mmCIF file of C-alpha atoms in Angstrom:
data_model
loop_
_atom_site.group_PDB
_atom_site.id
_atom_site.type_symbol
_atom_site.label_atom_id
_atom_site.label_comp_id
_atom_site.label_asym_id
_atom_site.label_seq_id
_atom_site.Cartn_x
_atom_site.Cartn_y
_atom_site.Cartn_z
ATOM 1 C CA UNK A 1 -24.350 9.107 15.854
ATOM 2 C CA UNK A 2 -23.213 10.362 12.410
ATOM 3 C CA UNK A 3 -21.399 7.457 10.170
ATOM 4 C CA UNK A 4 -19.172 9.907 8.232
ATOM 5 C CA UNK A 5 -18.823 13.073 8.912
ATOM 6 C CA UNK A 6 -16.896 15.860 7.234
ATOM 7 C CA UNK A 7 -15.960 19.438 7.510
ATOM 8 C CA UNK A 8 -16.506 22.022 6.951
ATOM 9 C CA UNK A 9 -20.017 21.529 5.466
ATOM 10 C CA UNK A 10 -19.098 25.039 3.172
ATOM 11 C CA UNK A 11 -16.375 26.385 2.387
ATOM 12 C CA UNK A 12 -15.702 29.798 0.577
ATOM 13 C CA UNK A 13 -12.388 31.169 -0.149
ATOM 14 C CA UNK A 14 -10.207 33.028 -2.824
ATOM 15 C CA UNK A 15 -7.997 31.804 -5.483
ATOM 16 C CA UNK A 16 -4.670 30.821 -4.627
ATOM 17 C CA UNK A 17 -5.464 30.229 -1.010
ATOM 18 C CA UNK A 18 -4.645 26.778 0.994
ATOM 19 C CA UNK A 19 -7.523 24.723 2.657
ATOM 20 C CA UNK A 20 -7.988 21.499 4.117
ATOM 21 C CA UNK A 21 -11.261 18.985 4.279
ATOM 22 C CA UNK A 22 -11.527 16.504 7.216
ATOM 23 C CA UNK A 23 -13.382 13.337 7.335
ATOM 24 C CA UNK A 24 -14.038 10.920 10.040
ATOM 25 C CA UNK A 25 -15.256 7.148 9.915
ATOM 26 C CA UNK A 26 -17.207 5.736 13.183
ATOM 27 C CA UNK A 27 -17.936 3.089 11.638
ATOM 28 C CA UNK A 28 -14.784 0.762 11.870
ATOM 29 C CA UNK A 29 -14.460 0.222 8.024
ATOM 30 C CA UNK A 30 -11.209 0.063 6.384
ATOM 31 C CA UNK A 31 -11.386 1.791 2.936
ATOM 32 C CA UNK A 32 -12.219 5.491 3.186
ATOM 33 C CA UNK A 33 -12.425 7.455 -0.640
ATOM 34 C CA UNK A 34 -12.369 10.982 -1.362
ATOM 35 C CA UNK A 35 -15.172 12.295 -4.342
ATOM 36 C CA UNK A 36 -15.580 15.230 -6.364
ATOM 37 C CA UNK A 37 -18.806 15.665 -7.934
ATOM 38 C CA UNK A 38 -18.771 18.866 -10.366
ATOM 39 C CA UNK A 39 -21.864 21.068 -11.441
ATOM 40 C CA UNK A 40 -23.019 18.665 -14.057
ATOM 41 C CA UNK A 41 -23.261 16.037 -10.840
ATOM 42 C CA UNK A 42 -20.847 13.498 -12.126
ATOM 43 C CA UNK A 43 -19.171 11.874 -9.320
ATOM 44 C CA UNK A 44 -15.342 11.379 -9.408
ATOM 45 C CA UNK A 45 -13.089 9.118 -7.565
ATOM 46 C CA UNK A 46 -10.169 10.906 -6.544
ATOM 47 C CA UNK A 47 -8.105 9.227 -4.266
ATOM 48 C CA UNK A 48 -8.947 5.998 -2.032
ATOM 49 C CA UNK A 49 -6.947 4.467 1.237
ATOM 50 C CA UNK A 50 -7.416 0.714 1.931
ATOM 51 C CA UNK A 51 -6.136 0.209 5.772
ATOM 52 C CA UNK A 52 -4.094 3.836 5.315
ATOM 53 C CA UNK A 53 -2.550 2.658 2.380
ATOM 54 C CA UNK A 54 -3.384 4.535 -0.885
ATOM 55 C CA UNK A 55 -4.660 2.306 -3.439
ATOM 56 C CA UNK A 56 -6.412 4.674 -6.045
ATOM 57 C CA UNK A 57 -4.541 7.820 -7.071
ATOM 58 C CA UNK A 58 -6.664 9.263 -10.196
ATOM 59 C CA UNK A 59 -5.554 11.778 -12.652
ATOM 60 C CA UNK A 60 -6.127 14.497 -10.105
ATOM 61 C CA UNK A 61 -3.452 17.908 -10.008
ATOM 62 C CA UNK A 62 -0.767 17.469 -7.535
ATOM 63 C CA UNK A 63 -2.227 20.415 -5.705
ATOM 64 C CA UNK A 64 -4.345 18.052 -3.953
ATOM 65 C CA UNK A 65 -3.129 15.925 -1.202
ATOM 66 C CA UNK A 66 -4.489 13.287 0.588
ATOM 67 C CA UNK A 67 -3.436 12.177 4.108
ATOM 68 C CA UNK A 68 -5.110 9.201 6.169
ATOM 69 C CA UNK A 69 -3.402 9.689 9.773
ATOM 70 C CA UNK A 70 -5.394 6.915 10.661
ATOM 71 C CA UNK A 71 -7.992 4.185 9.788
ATOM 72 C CA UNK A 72 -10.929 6.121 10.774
ATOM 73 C CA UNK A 73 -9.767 9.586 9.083
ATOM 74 C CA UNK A 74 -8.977 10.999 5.280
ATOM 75 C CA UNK A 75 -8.217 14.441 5.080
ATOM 76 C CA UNK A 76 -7.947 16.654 1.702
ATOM 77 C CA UNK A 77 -5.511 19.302 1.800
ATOM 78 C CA UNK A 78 -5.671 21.655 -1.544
ATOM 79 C CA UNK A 79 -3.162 24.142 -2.278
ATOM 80 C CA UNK A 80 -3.228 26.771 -4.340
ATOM 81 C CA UNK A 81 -7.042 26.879 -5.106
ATOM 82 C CA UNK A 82 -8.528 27.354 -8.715
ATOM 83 C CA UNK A 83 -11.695 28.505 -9.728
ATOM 84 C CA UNK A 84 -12.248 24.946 -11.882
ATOM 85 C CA UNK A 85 -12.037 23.517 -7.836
ATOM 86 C CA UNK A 86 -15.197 24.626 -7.032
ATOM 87 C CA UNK A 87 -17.437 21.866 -6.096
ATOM 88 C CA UNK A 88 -18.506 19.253 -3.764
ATOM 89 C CA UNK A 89 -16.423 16.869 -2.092
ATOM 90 C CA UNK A 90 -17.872 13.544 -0.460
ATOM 91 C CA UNK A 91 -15.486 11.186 1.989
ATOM 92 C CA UNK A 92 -17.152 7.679 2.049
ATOM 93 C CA UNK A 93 -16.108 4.520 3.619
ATOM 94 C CA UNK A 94 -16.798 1.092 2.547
ATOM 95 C CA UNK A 95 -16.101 -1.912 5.242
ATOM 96 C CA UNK A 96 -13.135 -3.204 2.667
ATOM 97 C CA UNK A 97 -12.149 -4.635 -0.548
ATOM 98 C CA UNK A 98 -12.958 -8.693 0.407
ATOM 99 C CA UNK A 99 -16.368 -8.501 -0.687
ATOM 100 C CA UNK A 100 -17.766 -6.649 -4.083
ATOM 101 C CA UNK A 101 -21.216 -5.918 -2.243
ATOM 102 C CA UNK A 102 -20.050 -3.657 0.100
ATOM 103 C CA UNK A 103 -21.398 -0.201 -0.629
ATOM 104 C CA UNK A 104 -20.455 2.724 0.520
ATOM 105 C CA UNK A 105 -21.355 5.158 3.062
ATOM 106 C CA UNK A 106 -21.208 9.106 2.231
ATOM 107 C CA UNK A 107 -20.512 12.055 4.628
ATOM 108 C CA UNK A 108 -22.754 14.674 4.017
ATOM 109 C CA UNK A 109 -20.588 16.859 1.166
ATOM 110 C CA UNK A 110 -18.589 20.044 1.758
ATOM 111 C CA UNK A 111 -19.322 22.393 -1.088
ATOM 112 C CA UNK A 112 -16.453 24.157 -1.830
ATOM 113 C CA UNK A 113 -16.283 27.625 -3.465
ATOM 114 C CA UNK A 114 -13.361 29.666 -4.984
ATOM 115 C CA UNK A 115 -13.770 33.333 -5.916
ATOM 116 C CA UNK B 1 -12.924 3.404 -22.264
ATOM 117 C CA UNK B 2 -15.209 3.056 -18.871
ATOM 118 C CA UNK B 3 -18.435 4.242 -19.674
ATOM 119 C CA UNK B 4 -21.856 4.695 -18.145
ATOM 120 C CA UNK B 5 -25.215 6.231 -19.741
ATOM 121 C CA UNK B 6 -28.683 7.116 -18.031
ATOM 122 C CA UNK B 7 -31.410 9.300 -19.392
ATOM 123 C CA UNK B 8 -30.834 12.954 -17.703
ATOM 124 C CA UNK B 9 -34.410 13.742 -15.982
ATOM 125 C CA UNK B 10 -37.705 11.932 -16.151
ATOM 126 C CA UNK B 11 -41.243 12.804 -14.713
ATOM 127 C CA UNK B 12 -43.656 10.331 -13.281
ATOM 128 C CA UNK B 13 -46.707 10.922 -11.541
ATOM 129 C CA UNK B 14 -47.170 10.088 -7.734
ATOM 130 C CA UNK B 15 -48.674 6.555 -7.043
ATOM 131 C CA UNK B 16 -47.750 5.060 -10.663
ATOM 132 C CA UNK B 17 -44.422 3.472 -11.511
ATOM 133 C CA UNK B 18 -41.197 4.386 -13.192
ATOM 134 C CA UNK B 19 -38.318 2.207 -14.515
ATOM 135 C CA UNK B 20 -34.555 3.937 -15.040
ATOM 136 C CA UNK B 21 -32.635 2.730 -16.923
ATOM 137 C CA UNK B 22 -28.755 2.010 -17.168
ATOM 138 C CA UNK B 23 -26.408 1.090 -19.514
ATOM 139 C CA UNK B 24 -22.251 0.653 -19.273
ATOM 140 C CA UNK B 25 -19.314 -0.381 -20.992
ATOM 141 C CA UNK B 26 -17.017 -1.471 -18.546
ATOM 142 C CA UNK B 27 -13.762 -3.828 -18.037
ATOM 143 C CA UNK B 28 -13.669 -6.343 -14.991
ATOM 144 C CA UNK B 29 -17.656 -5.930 -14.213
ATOM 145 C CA UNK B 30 -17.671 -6.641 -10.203
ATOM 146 C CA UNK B 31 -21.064 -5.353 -9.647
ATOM 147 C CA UNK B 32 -23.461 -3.287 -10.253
ATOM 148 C CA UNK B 33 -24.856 -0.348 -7.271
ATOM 149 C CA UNK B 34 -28.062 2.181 -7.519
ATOM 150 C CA UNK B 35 -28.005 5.392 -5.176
ATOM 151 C CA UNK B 36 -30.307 7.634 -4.498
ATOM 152 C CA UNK B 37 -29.470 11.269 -3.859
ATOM 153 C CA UNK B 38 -31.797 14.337 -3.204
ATOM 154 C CA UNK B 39 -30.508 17.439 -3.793
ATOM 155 C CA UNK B 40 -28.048 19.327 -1.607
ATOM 156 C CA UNK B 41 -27.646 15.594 0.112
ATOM 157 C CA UNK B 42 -24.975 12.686 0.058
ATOM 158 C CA UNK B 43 -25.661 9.636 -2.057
ATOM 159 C CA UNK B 44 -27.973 6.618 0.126
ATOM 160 C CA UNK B 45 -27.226 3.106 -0.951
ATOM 161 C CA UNK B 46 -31.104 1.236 -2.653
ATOM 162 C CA UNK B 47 -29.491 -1.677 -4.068
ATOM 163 C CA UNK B 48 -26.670 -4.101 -5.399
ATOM 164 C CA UNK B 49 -26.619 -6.693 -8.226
ATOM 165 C CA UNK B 50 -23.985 -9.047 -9.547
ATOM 166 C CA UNK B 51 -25.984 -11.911 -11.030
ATOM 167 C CA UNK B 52 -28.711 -11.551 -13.690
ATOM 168 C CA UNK B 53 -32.431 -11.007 -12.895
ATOM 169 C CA UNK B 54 -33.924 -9.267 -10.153
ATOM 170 C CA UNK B 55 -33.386 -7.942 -6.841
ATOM 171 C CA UNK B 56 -36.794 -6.605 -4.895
ATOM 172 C CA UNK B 57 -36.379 -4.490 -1.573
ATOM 173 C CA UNK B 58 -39.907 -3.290 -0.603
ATOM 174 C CA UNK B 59 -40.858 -0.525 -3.644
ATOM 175 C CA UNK B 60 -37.617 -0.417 -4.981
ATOM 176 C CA UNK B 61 -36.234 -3.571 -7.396
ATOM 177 C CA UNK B 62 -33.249 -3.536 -9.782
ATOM 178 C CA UNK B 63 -32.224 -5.869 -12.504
ATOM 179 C CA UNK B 64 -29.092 -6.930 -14.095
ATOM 180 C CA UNK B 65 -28.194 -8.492 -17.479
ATOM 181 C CA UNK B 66 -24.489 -8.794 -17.737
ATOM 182 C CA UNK B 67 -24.698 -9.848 -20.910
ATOM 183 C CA UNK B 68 -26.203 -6.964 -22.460
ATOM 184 C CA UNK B 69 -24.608 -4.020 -19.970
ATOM 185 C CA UNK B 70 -27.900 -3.514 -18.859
ATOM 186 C CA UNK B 71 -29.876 -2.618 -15.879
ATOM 187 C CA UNK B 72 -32.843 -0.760 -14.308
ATOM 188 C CA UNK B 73 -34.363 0.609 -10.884
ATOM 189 C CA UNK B 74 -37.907 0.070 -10.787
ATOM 190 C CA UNK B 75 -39.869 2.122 -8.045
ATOM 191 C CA UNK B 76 -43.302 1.213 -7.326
ATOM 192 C CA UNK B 77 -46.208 3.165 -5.760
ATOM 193 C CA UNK B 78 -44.056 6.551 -6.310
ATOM 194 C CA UNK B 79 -44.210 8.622 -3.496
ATOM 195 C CA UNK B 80 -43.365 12.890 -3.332
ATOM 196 C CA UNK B 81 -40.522 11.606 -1.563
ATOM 197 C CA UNK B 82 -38.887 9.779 -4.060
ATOM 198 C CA UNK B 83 -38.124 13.212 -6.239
ATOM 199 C CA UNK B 84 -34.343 12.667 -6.217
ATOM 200 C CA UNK B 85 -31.597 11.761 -8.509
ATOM 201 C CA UNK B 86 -30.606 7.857 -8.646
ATOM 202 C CA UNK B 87 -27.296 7.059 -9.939
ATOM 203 C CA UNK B 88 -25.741 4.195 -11.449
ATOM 204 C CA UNK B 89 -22.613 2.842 -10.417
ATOM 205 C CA UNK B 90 -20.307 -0.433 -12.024
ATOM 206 C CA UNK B 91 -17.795 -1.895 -9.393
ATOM 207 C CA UNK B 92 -15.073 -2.270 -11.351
ATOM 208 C CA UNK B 93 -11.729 -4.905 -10.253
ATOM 209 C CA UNK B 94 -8.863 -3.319 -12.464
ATOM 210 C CA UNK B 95 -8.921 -0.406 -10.833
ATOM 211 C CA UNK B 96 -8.841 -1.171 -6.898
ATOM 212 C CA UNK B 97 -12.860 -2.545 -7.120
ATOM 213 C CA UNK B 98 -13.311 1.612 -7.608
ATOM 214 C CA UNK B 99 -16.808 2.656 -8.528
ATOM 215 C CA UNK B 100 -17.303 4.202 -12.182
ATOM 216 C CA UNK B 101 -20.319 6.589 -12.121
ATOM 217 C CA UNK B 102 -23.575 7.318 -14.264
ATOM 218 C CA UNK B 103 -24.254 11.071 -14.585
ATOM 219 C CA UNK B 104 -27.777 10.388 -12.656
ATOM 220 C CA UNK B 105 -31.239 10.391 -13.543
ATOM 221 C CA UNK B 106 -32.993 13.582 -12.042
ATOM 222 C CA UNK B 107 -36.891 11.801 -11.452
ATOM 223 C CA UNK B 108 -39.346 14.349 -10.943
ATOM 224 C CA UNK B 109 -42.873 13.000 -9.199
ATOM 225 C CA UNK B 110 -45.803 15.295 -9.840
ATOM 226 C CA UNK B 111 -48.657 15.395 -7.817
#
């Protein structure tokens, strides 16, 4: 059974178009985050949900909107695509906050691409 | 400033042994995590250290010293397998316990 899964796994589309990322947690944890890692592979929080509550909001452009109808899901909704968007997004999910060794587990990416 | 360094890309030769190393600046230190990621994949947990000295899990170990921002992976008996990149990341508490991420080391194993 996959852990975290997200999709769609690719994801090619035009400037100035709308599109939306889902992710799913089966793993009962209660922290889900949403990554961007860029061509130079940094890897960037975005946002982060603690028990559907957002709790990390980074300097990221109001075009992109998180939305955790649940525990077990984070979606990504992006409007108004750029060409600067195009990379890969990772959802992960981390049992909680409590204790400072939880790591965290990684869906597999969506690579995102915006001609 | 929040701030993490590793080299870019090292090569090591299959059966020897390789240390990476990582250094950070950081405010509210809450832990320290290694990654391993192969390319076109998501990032895989290796390890986790909040107290000084050593951690050993099978072929992999990692060390902290707090007091000098400092810390390595060390992978023994290198396999072809373990051509990936391995990123650093510093749990940090004054920002929600978020992670604050190395670039990655790129380690190349050649035959």
């Amino acid at each position: 059974d996959t852990a975290v899964s997200q999709t769609p796994k690719y994801l090619v589309t035009q400037m100035g178009n709308d599109k939306s990322i889902k992710c799913e947690q089966n793993l009962g944890h209660d922290t889900m985050y949403w990554y961007k890692q860029d061509s130079k592979k940094f890897l960037k929080i975005m946002f982060s949900y603690n028990n559907k509550e957002l709790i990390i909001n980074e300097t990221v452009p109001n075009r992109f909107s998180p939305k955790s109808p649940d525990k077990a899901h984070l979606n990504l909704h992006i409007n108004s695509l750029e060409l600067g968007d195009s990379a890969v997004y990772f959802c992960a999910s981390s049992p909680g906050l409590a204790d400072p060794s939880y790591e965290q587990y990684f869906g597999p990416g969506t690579r995102l691409t915006v001609t | 400033g929040q701030n993490i360094d590793q080299p870019t890309e090292m090569t090591a030769t299959e059966g020897a042994i390789v240390q990476i190393n990582c250094t950070y600046q950081t405010s509210g230190f809450n832990g320290l995590f290694w990654y391993q990621q192969h390319a076109g994949e998501a990032p895989t947990f290796l390890s986790y250290n909040v107290l000084d000295g050593l951690e050993e899990k099978g072929r992999f170990s990692s060390f902290l010293s707090r007091s000098k921002g400092y810390s390595y992976l060390l992978l023994k008996e290198l396999q072809m397998k373990d051509s990936a990149s391995y990123l650093c990341a510093v749990r940090v508490k004054d920002s929600n316990y978020q992670l604050i991420w190395g670039a990655g080391t790129k380690l190349i194993i050649k035959p």
